[in-house]
Amino acid sequence: MDMPIAGFDADAHAARIRAQGFTVIEDFMSPEVIAAVRRGLAPFQNTHHGRNDFEGFRTERVYTLVARARVFEDLVEEPRVLAILDRFLQPGYLLTATQSIQINPGETAQGLHTDDGFYRIPRPRPAISYTLIAAVDAFTQANGCTEVVPGSHLWGNQGDAGRPNDLAEIERMLVPMEVPAGACFIMAGTLIHRGGANRSGRPRLGFTNQYCEPWARPQENFFLGIPRDQAAGMSPRVQKLLGYEIWPSFMGMVTGSHPGKALEPGWIPPVMAQRPS
């Protein structure tokens, strides 16, 4: 996405994340980009409802969003977002998940969770992933906006001393992320949060792009989820975010070679090319 970032204070946003666990970019998407997001999602809506309470039985999700339309590729490498991530994650960081989330009327609140809790490294610790959540519809308390616990990214593990451990007490600390359509917020993967209950009569549409350290296993297997020919047509930065890059000195290699070679025309996996005839 060719968007200038002159005047954008990434350091101030990073400071807010360090202090409270999240920051908001009010003008993340223009009305034109929002319209492109809706067009890109339209063919896939109402195709996948949640299979459990966490996904949300009345929530629609479209996974592998980065491959669904060009606008989603562009938003994955939005320069202001990457400027913030550059202040937290090591060079070569990866896209770990990308999906739309439409919370429909009648949906209940998610359970409290963190987005990088599946990395089983004791807290308190630096976040291993960071999450962007973008509002396609305005997020309100009535329609199921995300709710966060400010400062919880600094807490230890559940049960540790020096932090709230009673669920009711933590729920009383939740702050609704009411933001206008077009805004986004970026939060540390260690921040406790949940999707809210939709008590309105209309859906609440948003999407999330999540990024992780280059040594961490991504949630989505993009090598299997995105056809190689399609990945070959993506920008070099998006290709790197998907994992078509080496993290020094050789993590991500393909049979001893750079994974980017797999996107070249006519590439044949070495185990096939080198197979005795």
PDB file of C-alpha atoms in Angstrom:
ATOM      1  CA  MET A   1       0.000   0.000   0.000  1.00  0.00           C
ATOM      2  CA  ASP A   2       1.662   3.214  -1.171  1.00  0.00           C
ATOM      3  CA  MET A   3       0.729   5.380   1.793  1.00  0.00           C
ATOM      4  CA  PRO A   4       3.141   8.037   3.080  1.00  0.00           C
ATOM      5  CA  ILE A   5       3.870   7.919   6.796  1.00  0.00           C
ATOM      6  CA  ALA A   6       5.401  11.376   7.122  1.00  0.00           C
ATOM      7  CA  GLY A   7       4.120  12.847  10.346  1.00  0.00           C
ATOM      8  CA  PHE A   8       3.089   9.483  11.752  1.00  0.00           C
ATOM      9  CA  ASP A   9       4.580   9.099  15.223  1.00  0.00           C
ATOM     10  CA  ALA A  10       5.282   5.375  15.460  1.00  0.00           C
ATOM     11  CA  ASP A  11       7.292   5.922  18.638  1.00  0.00           C
ATOM     12  CA  ALA A  12       4.283   7.455  20.400  1.00  0.00           C
ATOM     13  CA  HIS A  13       2.109   4.505  19.383  1.00  0.00           C
ATOM     14  CA  ALA A  14       4.804   2.088  20.567  1.00  0.00           C
ATOM     15  CA  ALA A  15       4.962   3.906  23.898  1.00  0.00           C
ATOM     16  CA  ARG A  16       1.211   3.486  24.345  1.00  0.00           C
ATOM     17  CA  ILE A  17       1.509  -0.239  23.635  1.00  0.00           C
ATOM     18  CA  ARG A  18       4.317  -0.550  26.194  1.00  0.00           C
ATOM     19  CA  ALA A  19       2.284   1.305  28.814  1.00  0.00           C
ATOM     20  CA  GLN A  20      -1.263   0.006  28.313  1.00  0.00           C
ATOM     21  CA  GLY A  21      -0.920  -2.871  25.862  1.00  0.00           C
ATOM     22  CA  PHE A  22      -2.626  -1.291  22.853  1.00  0.00           C
ATOM     23  CA  THR A  23      -2.846   1.771  20.625  1.00  0.00           C
ATOM     24  CA  VAL A  24      -5.420   3.095  18.131  1.00  0.00           C
ATOM     25  CA  ILE A  25      -4.928   4.385  14.576  1.00  0.00           C
ATOM     26  CA  GLU A  26      -8.110   6.345  13.890  1.00  0.00           C
ATOM     27  CA  ASP A  27      -7.625   6.782  10.117  1.00  0.00           C
ATOM     28  CA  PHE A  28      -6.310   3.333   9.240  1.00  0.00           C
ATOM     29  CA  MET A  29      -8.736   2.884   6.307  1.00  0.00           C
ATOM     30  CA  SER A  30     -10.347   5.464   4.037  1.00  0.00           C
ATOM     31  CA  PRO A  31     -13.993   5.076   2.931  1.00  0.00           C
ATOM     32  CA  GLU A  32     -12.662   3.805  -0.422  1.00  0.00           C
ATOM     33  CA  VAL A  33     -10.579   1.115   1.257  1.00  0.00           C
ATOM     34  CA  ILE A  34     -13.523   0.098   3.450  1.00  0.00           C
ATOM     35  CA  ALA A  35     -15.630  -0.289   0.311  1.00  0.00           C
ATOM     36  CA  ALA A  36     -12.892  -2.442  -1.273  1.00  0.00           C
ATOM     37  CA  VAL A  37     -12.779  -4.601   1.867  1.00  0.00           C
ATOM     38  CA  ARG A  38     -16.522  -5.173   1.667  1.00  0.00           C
ATOM     39  CA  ARG A  39     -16.308  -6.081  -2.024  1.00  0.00           C
ATOM     40  CA  GLY A  40     -13.436  -8.440  -1.359  1.00  0.00           C
ATOM     41  CA  LEU A  41     -15.309 -10.195   1.430  1.00  0.00           C
ATOM     42  CA  ALA A  42     -18.700 -10.397  -0.282  1.00  0.00           C
ATOM     43  CA  PRO A  43     -18.114 -13.701  -2.160  1.00  0.00           C
ATOM     44  CA  PHE A  44     -17.037 -15.482   1.027  1.00  0.00           C
ATOM     45  CA  GLN A  45     -19.496 -14.204   3.595  1.00  0.00           C
ATOM     46  CA  ASN A  46     -21.873 -16.700   5.206  1.00  0.00           C
ATOM     47  CA  THR A  47     -19.601 -19.633   4.343  1.00  0.00           C
ATOM     48  CA  HIS A  48     -18.047 -20.402   7.742  1.00  0.00           C
ATOM     49  CA  HIS A  49     -19.831 -20.085  11.072  1.00  0.00           C
ATOM     50  CA  GLY A  50     -18.028 -20.790  14.307  1.00  0.00           C
ATOM     51  CA  ARG A  51     -17.801 -24.403  15.464  1.00  0.00           C
ATOM     52  CA  ASN A  52     -17.367 -23.677  19.156  1.00  0.00           C
ATOM     53  CA  ASP A  53     -17.965 -20.962  21.712  1.00  0.00           C
ATOM     54  CA  PHE A  54     -14.566 -19.370  21.092  1.00  0.00           C
ATOM     55  CA  GLU A  55     -15.063 -19.034  17.326  1.00  0.00           C
ATOM     56  CA  GLY A  56     -18.642 -18.005  18.084  1.00  0.00           C
ATOM     57  CA  PHE A  57     -21.657 -19.968  16.931  1.00  0.00           C
ATOM     58  CA  ARG A  58     -23.157 -16.736  15.570  1.00  0.00           C
ATOM     59  CA  THR A  59     -19.902 -15.385  14.208  1.00  0.00           C
ATOM     60  CA  GLU A  60     -18.784 -15.625  10.576  1.00  0.00           C
ATOM     61  CA  ARG A  61     -15.064 -15.968   9.868  1.00  0.00           C
ATOM     62  CA  VAL A  62     -13.141 -15.900   6.610  1.00  0.00           C
ATOM     63  CA  TYR A  63      -9.661 -17.351   7.123  1.00  0.00           C
ATOM     64  CA  THR A  64      -6.506 -16.790   5.019  1.00  0.00           C
ATOM     65  CA  LEU A  65      -7.837 -13.315   4.310  1.00  0.00           C
ATOM     66  CA  VAL A  66      -4.563 -12.111   2.780  1.00  0.00           C
ATOM     67  CA  ALA A  67      -5.254 -14.291  -0.282  1.00  0.00           C
ATOM     68  CA  ARG A  68      -8.892 -13.292  -0.802  1.00  0.00           C
ATOM     69  CA  ALA A  69      -8.422  -9.921  -2.560  1.00  0.00           C
ATOM     70  CA  ARG A  70      -5.652  -7.455  -3.369  1.00  0.00           C
ATOM     71  CA  VAL A  71      -6.881  -4.994  -0.754  1.00  0.00           C
ATOM     72  CA  PHE A  72      -6.064  -7.516   1.974  1.00  0.00           C
ATOM     73  CA  GLU A  73      -2.529  -7.960   0.646  1.00  0.00           C
ATOM     74  CA  ASP A  74      -2.095  -4.197   0.777  1.00  0.00           C
ATOM     75  CA  LEU A  75      -3.412  -3.907   4.316  1.00  0.00           C
ATOM     76  CA  VAL A  76      -1.076  -6.646   5.570  1.00  0.00           C
ATOM     77  CA  GLU A  77       1.922  -4.482   4.624  1.00  0.00           C
ATOM     78  CA  GLU A  78       0.402  -1.110   5.599  1.00  0.00           C
ATOM     79  CA  PRO A  79       3.484   1.019   6.346  1.00  0.00           C
ATOM     80  CA  ARG A  80       2.283   2.647   9.573  1.00  0.00           C
ATOM     81  CA  VAL A  81       1.499  -0.747  11.041  1.00  0.00           C
ATOM     82  CA  LEU A  82       4.861  -2.156  10.012  1.00  0.00           C
ATOM     83  CA  ALA A  83       6.593   0.898  11.481  1.00  0.00           C
ATOM     84  CA  ILE A  84       5.044   0.086  14.862  1.00  0.00           C
ATOM     85  CA  LEU A  85       5.819  -3.621  14.593  1.00  0.00           C
ATOM     86  CA  ASP A  86       9.438  -2.800  13.711  1.00  0.00           C
ATOM     87  CA  ARG A  87       9.779  -1.428  17.237  1.00  0.00           C
ATOM     88  CA  PHE A  88       8.829  -4.723  18.876  1.00  0.00           C
ATOM     89  CA  LEU A  89       9.512  -7.711  16.615  1.00  0.00           C
ATOM     90  CA  GLN A  90      12.834  -8.880  15.219  1.00  0.00           C
ATOM     91  CA  PRO A  91      13.568  -8.275  11.520  1.00  0.00           C
ATOM     92  CA  GLY A  92      11.989 -10.932   9.354  1.00  0.00           C
ATOM     93  CA  TYR A  93       8.836 -11.212  11.449  1.00  0.00           C
ATOM     94  CA  LEU A  94       5.972 -13.191   9.966  1.00  0.00           C
ATOM     95  CA  LEU A  95       2.273 -12.949   9.358  1.00  0.00           C
ATOM     96  CA  THR A  96       0.748 -15.543  11.684  1.00  0.00           C
ATOM     97  CA  ALA A  97      -2.997 -15.166  11.051  1.00  0.00           C
ATOM     98  CA  THR A  98      -5.363 -13.080   8.943  1.00  0.00           C
ATOM     99  CA  GLN A  99      -9.146 -13.384   9.035  1.00  0.00           C
ATOM    100  CA  SER A 100     -12.379 -11.427   8.971  1.00  0.00           C
ATOM    101  CA  ILE A 101     -14.704 -11.633  11.955  1.00  0.00           C
ATOM    102  CA  GLN A 102     -18.371 -10.736  11.668  1.00  0.00           C
ATOM    103  CA  ILE A 103     -20.153 -10.910  15.021  1.00  0.00           C
ATOM    104  CA  ASN A 104     -23.844 -11.321  14.313  1.00  0.00           C
ATOM    105  CA  PRO A 105     -26.774 -10.320  16.543  1.00  0.00           C
ATOM    106  CA  GLY A 106     -27.269 -12.621  19.507  1.00  0.00           C
ATOM    107  CA  GLU A 107     -23.611 -13.637  19.766  1.00  0.00           C
ATOM    108  CA  THR A 108     -22.344 -13.992  23.330  1.00  0.00           C
ATOM    109  CA  ALA A 109     -19.059 -12.632  24.649  1.00  0.00           C
ATOM    110  CA  GLN A 110     -15.908 -14.664  24.101  1.00  0.00           C
ATOM    111  CA  GLY A 111     -13.954 -16.042  26.976  1.00  0.00           C
ATOM    112  CA  LEU A 112     -11.052 -13.917  28.148  1.00  0.00           C
ATOM    113  CA  HIS A 113      -7.832 -14.833  26.375  1.00  0.00           C
ATOM    114  CA  THR A 114      -4.538 -13.629  24.937  1.00  0.00           C
ATOM    115  CA  ASP A 115      -3.518 -14.035  21.311  1.00  0.00           C
ATOM    116  CA  ASP A 116      -0.092 -15.539  21.901  1.00  0.00           C
ATOM    117  CA  GLY A 117      -0.989 -17.769  24.828  1.00  0.00           C
ATOM    118  CA  PHE A 118      -0.274 -20.890  22.773  1.00  0.00           C
ATOM    119  CA  TYR A 119       3.446 -20.009  22.931  1.00  0.00           C
ATOM    120  CA  ARG A 120       4.070 -21.783  26.198  1.00  0.00           C
ATOM    121  CA  ILE A 121       6.697 -19.483  27.625  1.00  0.00           C
ATOM    122  CA  PRO A 122       6.050 -18.262  31.181  1.00  0.00           C
ATOM    123  CA  ARG A 123       4.783 -14.739  31.754  1.00  0.00           C
ATOM    124  CA  PRO A 124       5.623 -11.964  32.353  1.00  0.00           C
ATOM    125  CA  ARG A 125       7.498 -11.794  29.066  1.00  0.00           C
ATOM    126  CA  PRO A 126       7.636  -9.729  25.876  1.00  0.00           C
ATOM    127  CA  ALA A 127       4.838 -10.460  23.449  1.00  0.00           C
ATOM    128  CA  ILE A 128       5.736 -13.002  20.777  1.00  0.00           C
ATOM    129  CA  SER A 129       2.967 -11.759  18.493  1.00  0.00           C
ATOM    130  CA  TYR A 130       1.044  -8.544  17.905  1.00  0.00           C
ATOM    131  CA  THR A 131      -2.547  -8.234  16.739  1.00  0.00           C
ATOM    132  CA  LEU A 132      -4.206  -5.645  14.533  1.00  0.00           C
ATOM    133  CA  ILE A 133      -8.000  -5.462  14.643  1.00  0.00           C
ATOM    134  CA  ALA A 134      -9.647  -3.194  12.072  1.00  0.00           C
ATOM    135  CA  ALA A 135     -13.204  -1.895  12.247  1.00  0.00           C
ATOM    136  CA  VAL A 136     -15.120  -2.208   8.969  1.00  0.00           C
ATOM    137  CA  ASP A 137     -18.302  -1.331  10.846  1.00  0.00           C
ATOM    138  CA  ALA A 138     -18.065   1.043  13.775  1.00  0.00           C
ATOM    139  CA  PHE A 139     -17.331  -0.911  16.959  1.00  0.00           C
ATOM    140  CA  THR A 140     -19.719  -0.180  19.846  1.00  0.00           C
ATOM    141  CA  GLN A 141     -20.503  -1.776  23.170  1.00  0.00           C
ATOM    142  CA  ALA A 142     -23.901  -2.779  21.801  1.00  0.00           C
ATOM    143  CA  ASN A 143     -22.647  -4.569  18.681  1.00  0.00           C
ATOM    144  CA  GLY A 144     -19.805  -6.595  20.191  1.00  0.00           C
ATOM    145  CA  CYS A 145     -16.713  -4.418  20.177  1.00  0.00           C
ATOM    146  CA  THR A 146     -13.480  -5.935  21.432  1.00  0.00           C
ATOM    147  CA  GLU A 147     -12.981  -5.457  25.170  1.00  0.00           C
ATOM    148  CA  VAL A 148      -9.473  -5.214  26.652  1.00  0.00           C
ATOM    149  CA  VAL A 149      -7.878  -5.191  30.098  1.00  0.00           C
ATOM    150  CA  PRO A 150      -5.361  -2.317  29.972  1.00  0.00           C
ATOM    151  CA  GLY A 151      -2.008  -3.194  31.481  1.00  0.00           C
ATOM    152  CA  SER A 152      -2.667  -6.942  31.555  1.00  0.00           C
ATOM    153  CA  HIS A 153       0.107  -7.503  29.007  1.00  0.00           C
ATOM    154  CA  LEU A 154       2.528  -7.012  31.912  1.00  0.00           C
ATOM    155  CA  TRP A 155       0.962  -9.599  34.210  1.00  0.00           C
ATOM    156  CA  GLY A 156       2.394 -12.958  35.124  1.00  0.00           C
ATOM    157  CA  ASN A 157       0.698 -16.292  34.543  1.00  0.00           C
ATOM    158  CA  GLN A 158      -2.788 -17.045  35.808  1.00  0.00           C
ATOM    159  CA  GLY A 159      -2.501 -17.793  39.511  1.00  0.00           C
ATOM    160  CA  ASP A 160       0.667 -15.772  40.053  1.00  0.00           C
ATOM    161  CA  ALA A 161       0.815 -13.308  42.921  1.00  0.00           C
ATOM    162  CA  GLY A 162       0.751  -9.608  42.131  1.00  0.00           C
ATOM    163  CA  ARG A 163      -2.022  -9.772  39.538  1.00  0.00           C
ATOM    164  CA  PRO A 164      -5.805 -10.175  39.614  1.00  0.00           C
ATOM    165  CA  ASN A 165      -6.813 -13.824  39.368  1.00  0.00           C
ATOM    166  CA  ASP A 166     -10.534 -13.688  40.085  1.00  0.00           C
ATOM    167  CA  LEU A 167     -12.496 -13.830  36.812  1.00  0.00           C
ATOM    168  CA  ALA A 168     -15.188 -11.445  38.010  1.00  0.00           C
ATOM    169  CA  GLU A 169     -12.557  -8.927  39.088  1.00  0.00           C
ATOM    170  CA  ILE A 170     -10.814  -9.118  35.710  1.00  0.00           C
ATOM    171  CA  GLU A 171     -14.115  -8.703  33.865  1.00  0.00           C
ATOM    172  CA  ARG A 172     -14.775  -5.517  35.845  1.00  0.00           C
ATOM    173  CA  MET A 173     -11.518  -4.153  34.442  1.00  0.00           C
ATOM    174  CA  LEU A 174     -12.568  -4.608  30.801  1.00  0.00           C
ATOM    175  CA  VAL A 175     -12.588  -1.483  28.645  1.00  0.00           C
ATOM    176  CA  PRO A 176     -14.689  -1.439  25.432  1.00  0.00           C
ATOM    177  CA  MET A 177     -12.746  -0.535  22.308  1.00  0.00           C
ATOM    178  CA  GLU A 178     -15.385   1.676  20.749  1.00  0.00           C
ATOM    179  CA  VAL A 179     -13.827   2.963  17.525  1.00  0.00           C
ATOM    180  CA  PRO A 180     -15.264   4.375  14.283  1.00  0.00           C
ATOM    181  CA  ALA A 181     -15.392   2.509  11.003  1.00  0.00           C
ATOM    182  CA  GLY A 182     -11.968   2.733   9.382  1.00  0.00           C
ATOM    183  CA  ALA A 183     -10.038   2.744  12.649  1.00  0.00           C
ATOM    184  CA  CYS A 184      -7.822  -0.044  13.917  1.00  0.00           C
ATOM    185  CA  PHE A 185      -6.069  -0.881  17.127  1.00  0.00           C
ATOM    186  CA  ILE A 186      -2.842  -2.782  17.596  1.00  0.00           C
ATOM    187  CA  MET A 187      -2.264  -4.750  20.772  1.00  0.00           C
ATOM    188  CA  ALA A 188       0.382  -6.932  22.313  1.00  0.00           C
ATOM    189  CA  GLY A 189      -0.280 -10.658  22.067  1.00  0.00           C
ATOM    190  CA  THR A 190      -0.032 -10.830  25.861  1.00  0.00           C
ATOM    191  CA  LEU A 191      -2.969  -8.440  26.419  1.00  0.00           C
ATOM    192  CA  ILE A 192      -6.086 -10.034  27.934  1.00  0.00           C
ATOM    193  CA  HIS A 193      -9.170  -9.297  25.866  1.00  0.00           C
ATOM    194  CA  ARG A 194     -12.311 -10.775  24.329  1.00  0.00           C
ATOM    195  CA  GLY A 195     -14.842 -10.190  21.589  1.00  0.00           C
ATOM    196  CA  GLY A 196     -17.941  -8.643  23.097  1.00  0.00           C
ATOM    197  CA  ALA A 197     -21.567  -9.760  22.953  1.00  0.00           C
ATOM    198  CA  ASN A 198     -23.642  -8.385  20.080  1.00  0.00           C
ATOM    199  CA  ARG A 199     -26.849  -7.092  21.659  1.00  0.00           C
ATOM    200  CA  SER A 200     -27.757  -4.949  18.650  1.00  0.00           C
ATOM    201  CA  GLY A 201     -29.858  -5.834  15.639  1.00  0.00           C
ATOM    202  CA  ARG A 202     -27.011  -5.587  13.123  1.00  0.00           C
ATOM    203  CA  PRO A 203     -23.748  -7.449  12.431  1.00  0.00           C
ATOM    204  CA  ARG A 204     -20.387  -6.045  13.468  1.00  0.00           C
ATOM    205  CA  LEU A 205     -17.729  -6.632  10.801  1.00  0.00           C
ATOM    206  CA  GLY A 206     -13.996  -6.364  11.353  1.00  0.00           C
ATOM    207  CA  PHE A 207     -10.819  -8.182  10.457  1.00  0.00           C
ATOM    208  CA  THR A 208      -7.540  -9.053  12.116  1.00  0.00           C
ATOM    209  CA  ASN A 209      -3.961  -9.366  10.898  1.00  0.00           C
ATOM    210  CA  GLN A 210      -1.542 -10.899  13.377  1.00  0.00           C
ATOM    211  CA  TYR A 211       2.256 -10.944  13.238  1.00  0.00           C
ATOM    212  CA  CYS A 212       4.824 -13.007  15.142  1.00  0.00           C
ATOM    213  CA  GLU A 213       8.537 -13.293  15.756  1.00  0.00           C
ATOM    214  CA  PRO A 214      10.446 -14.863  12.828  1.00  0.00           C
ATOM    215  CA  TRP A 215      11.370 -17.914  14.920  1.00  0.00           C
ATOM    216  CA  ALA A 216       7.799 -18.635  16.064  1.00  0.00           C
ATOM    217  CA  ARG A 217       5.411 -21.066  14.406  1.00  0.00           C
ATOM    218  CA  PRO A 218       2.569 -19.138  12.696  1.00  0.00           C
ATOM    219  CA  GLN A 219      -1.053 -20.051  13.411  1.00  0.00           C
ATOM    220  CA  GLU A 220      -1.921 -20.386   9.727  1.00  0.00           C
ATOM    221  CA  ASN A 221       0.070 -22.579   7.359  1.00  0.00           C
ATOM    222  CA  PHE A 222       0.185 -20.168   4.435  1.00  0.00           C
ATOM    223  CA  PHE A 223       2.355 -22.499   2.335  1.00  0.00           C
ATOM    224  CA  LEU A 224      -0.600 -24.883   2.130  1.00  0.00           C
ATOM    225  CA  GLY A 225      -3.358 -22.252   2.304  1.00  0.00           C
ATOM    226  CA  ILE A 226      -2.169 -20.028  -0.567  1.00  0.00           C
ATOM    227  CA  PRO A 227      -1.439 -21.544  -3.996  1.00  0.00           C
ATOM    228  CA  ARG A 228       2.214 -21.088  -4.981  1.00  0.00           C
ATOM    229  CA  ASP A 229       1.308 -19.310  -8.225  1.00  0.00           C
ATOM    230  CA  GLN A 230      -0.779 -16.797  -6.291  1.00  0.00           C
ATOM    231  CA  ALA A 231       1.975 -16.214  -3.719  1.00  0.00           C
ATOM    232  CA  ALA A 232       4.415 -15.619  -6.604  1.00  0.00           C
ATOM    233  CA  GLY A 233       2.310 -12.642  -7.699  1.00  0.00           C
ATOM    234  CA  MET A 234       2.331 -10.963  -4.299  1.00  0.00           C
ATOM    235  CA  SER A 235       4.687  -8.166  -3.326  1.00  0.00           C
ATOM    236  CA  PRO A 236       8.169  -9.094  -2.042  1.00  0.00           C
ATOM    237  CA  ARG A 237       7.272  -7.835   1.441  1.00  0.00           C
ATOM    238  CA  VAL A 238       4.100  -9.895   1.628  1.00  0.00           C
ATOM    239  CA  GLN A 239       6.032 -12.937   0.397  1.00  0.00           C
ATOM    240  CA  LYS A 240       8.496 -12.446   3.248  1.00  0.00           C
ATOM    241  CA  LEU A 241       5.663 -12.043   5.745  1.00  0.00           C
ATOM    242  CA  LEU A 242       4.264 -15.363   4.510  1.00  0.00           C
ATOM    243  CA  GLY A 243       7.592 -17.080   5.181  1.00  0.00           C
ATOM    244  CA  TYR A 244       9.325 -17.046   1.798  1.00  0.00           C
ATOM    245  CA  GLU A 245      12.480 -15.785   3.468  1.00  0.00           C
ATOM    246  CA  ILE A 246      15.391 -17.088   5.519  1.00  0.00           C
ATOM    247  CA  TRP A 247      15.751 -16.134   9.155  1.00  0.00           C
ATOM    248  CA  PRO A 248      19.500 -16.288   9.814  1.00  0.00           C
ATOM    249  CA  SER A 249      21.195 -18.450   9.499  1.00  0.00           C
ATOM    250  CA  PHE A 250      19.045 -21.106   7.851  1.00  0.00           C
ATOM    251  CA  MET A 251      15.557 -21.224   9.402  1.00  0.00           C
ATOM    252  CA  GLY A 252      12.988 -21.615   6.637  1.00  0.00           C
ATOM    253  CA  MET A 253      15.316 -23.125   4.054  1.00  0.00           C
ATOM    254  CA  VAL A 254      13.953 -25.557   1.456  1.00  0.00           C
ATOM    255  CA  THR A 255      16.289 -28.519   0.982  1.00  0.00           C
ATOM    256  CA  GLY A 256      19.279 -26.273   1.638  1.00  0.00           C
ATOM    257  CA  SER A 257      18.066 -23.400  -0.573  1.00  0.00           C
ATOM    258  CA  HIS A 258      16.308 -20.057  -0.099  1.00  0.00           C
ATOM    259  CA  PRO A 259      12.511 -20.542  -0.001  1.00  0.00           C
ATOM    260  CA  GLY A 260      12.013 -17.656  -2.427  1.00  0.00           C
ATOM    261  CA  LYS A 261      13.307 -19.926  -5.176  1.00  0.00           C
ATOM    262  CA  ALA A 262      10.116 -21.965  -4.803  1.00  0.00           C
ATOM    263  CA  LEU A 263       8.210 -19.043  -6.338  1.00  0.00           C
ATOM    264  CA  GLU A 264      10.289 -18.957  -9.504  1.00  0.00           C
ATOM    265  CA  PRO A 265       8.650 -20.207 -12.735  1.00  0.00           C
ATOM    266  CA  GLY A 266       9.212 -23.867 -13.373  1.00  0.00           C
ATOM    267  CA  TRP A 267      10.543 -24.611  -9.895  1.00  0.00           C
ATOM    268  CA  ILE A 268      10.490 -28.289  -9.004  1.00  0.00           C
ATOM    269  CA  PRO A 269      11.058 -29.456  -5.413  1.00  0.00           C
ATOM    270  CA  PRO A 270      14.610 -30.806  -5.141  1.00  0.00           C
ATOM    271  CA  VAL A 271      13.350 -34.131  -3.812  1.00  0.00           C
ATOM    272  CA  MET A 272      11.624 -34.527  -7.175  1.00  0.00           C
ATOM    273  CA  ALA A 273      14.266 -32.910  -9.396  1.00  0.00           C
ATOM    274  CA  GLN A 274      17.048 -34.952  -7.816  1.00  0.00           C
ATOM    275  CA  ARG A 275      15.197 -38.246  -7.771  1.00  0.00           C
ATOM    276  CA  PRO A 276      17.061 -40.950  -9.665  1.00  0.00           C
ATOM    277  CA  SER A 277      15.386 -41.819 -12.952  1.00  0.00           C
TER     278      SER A 277
END
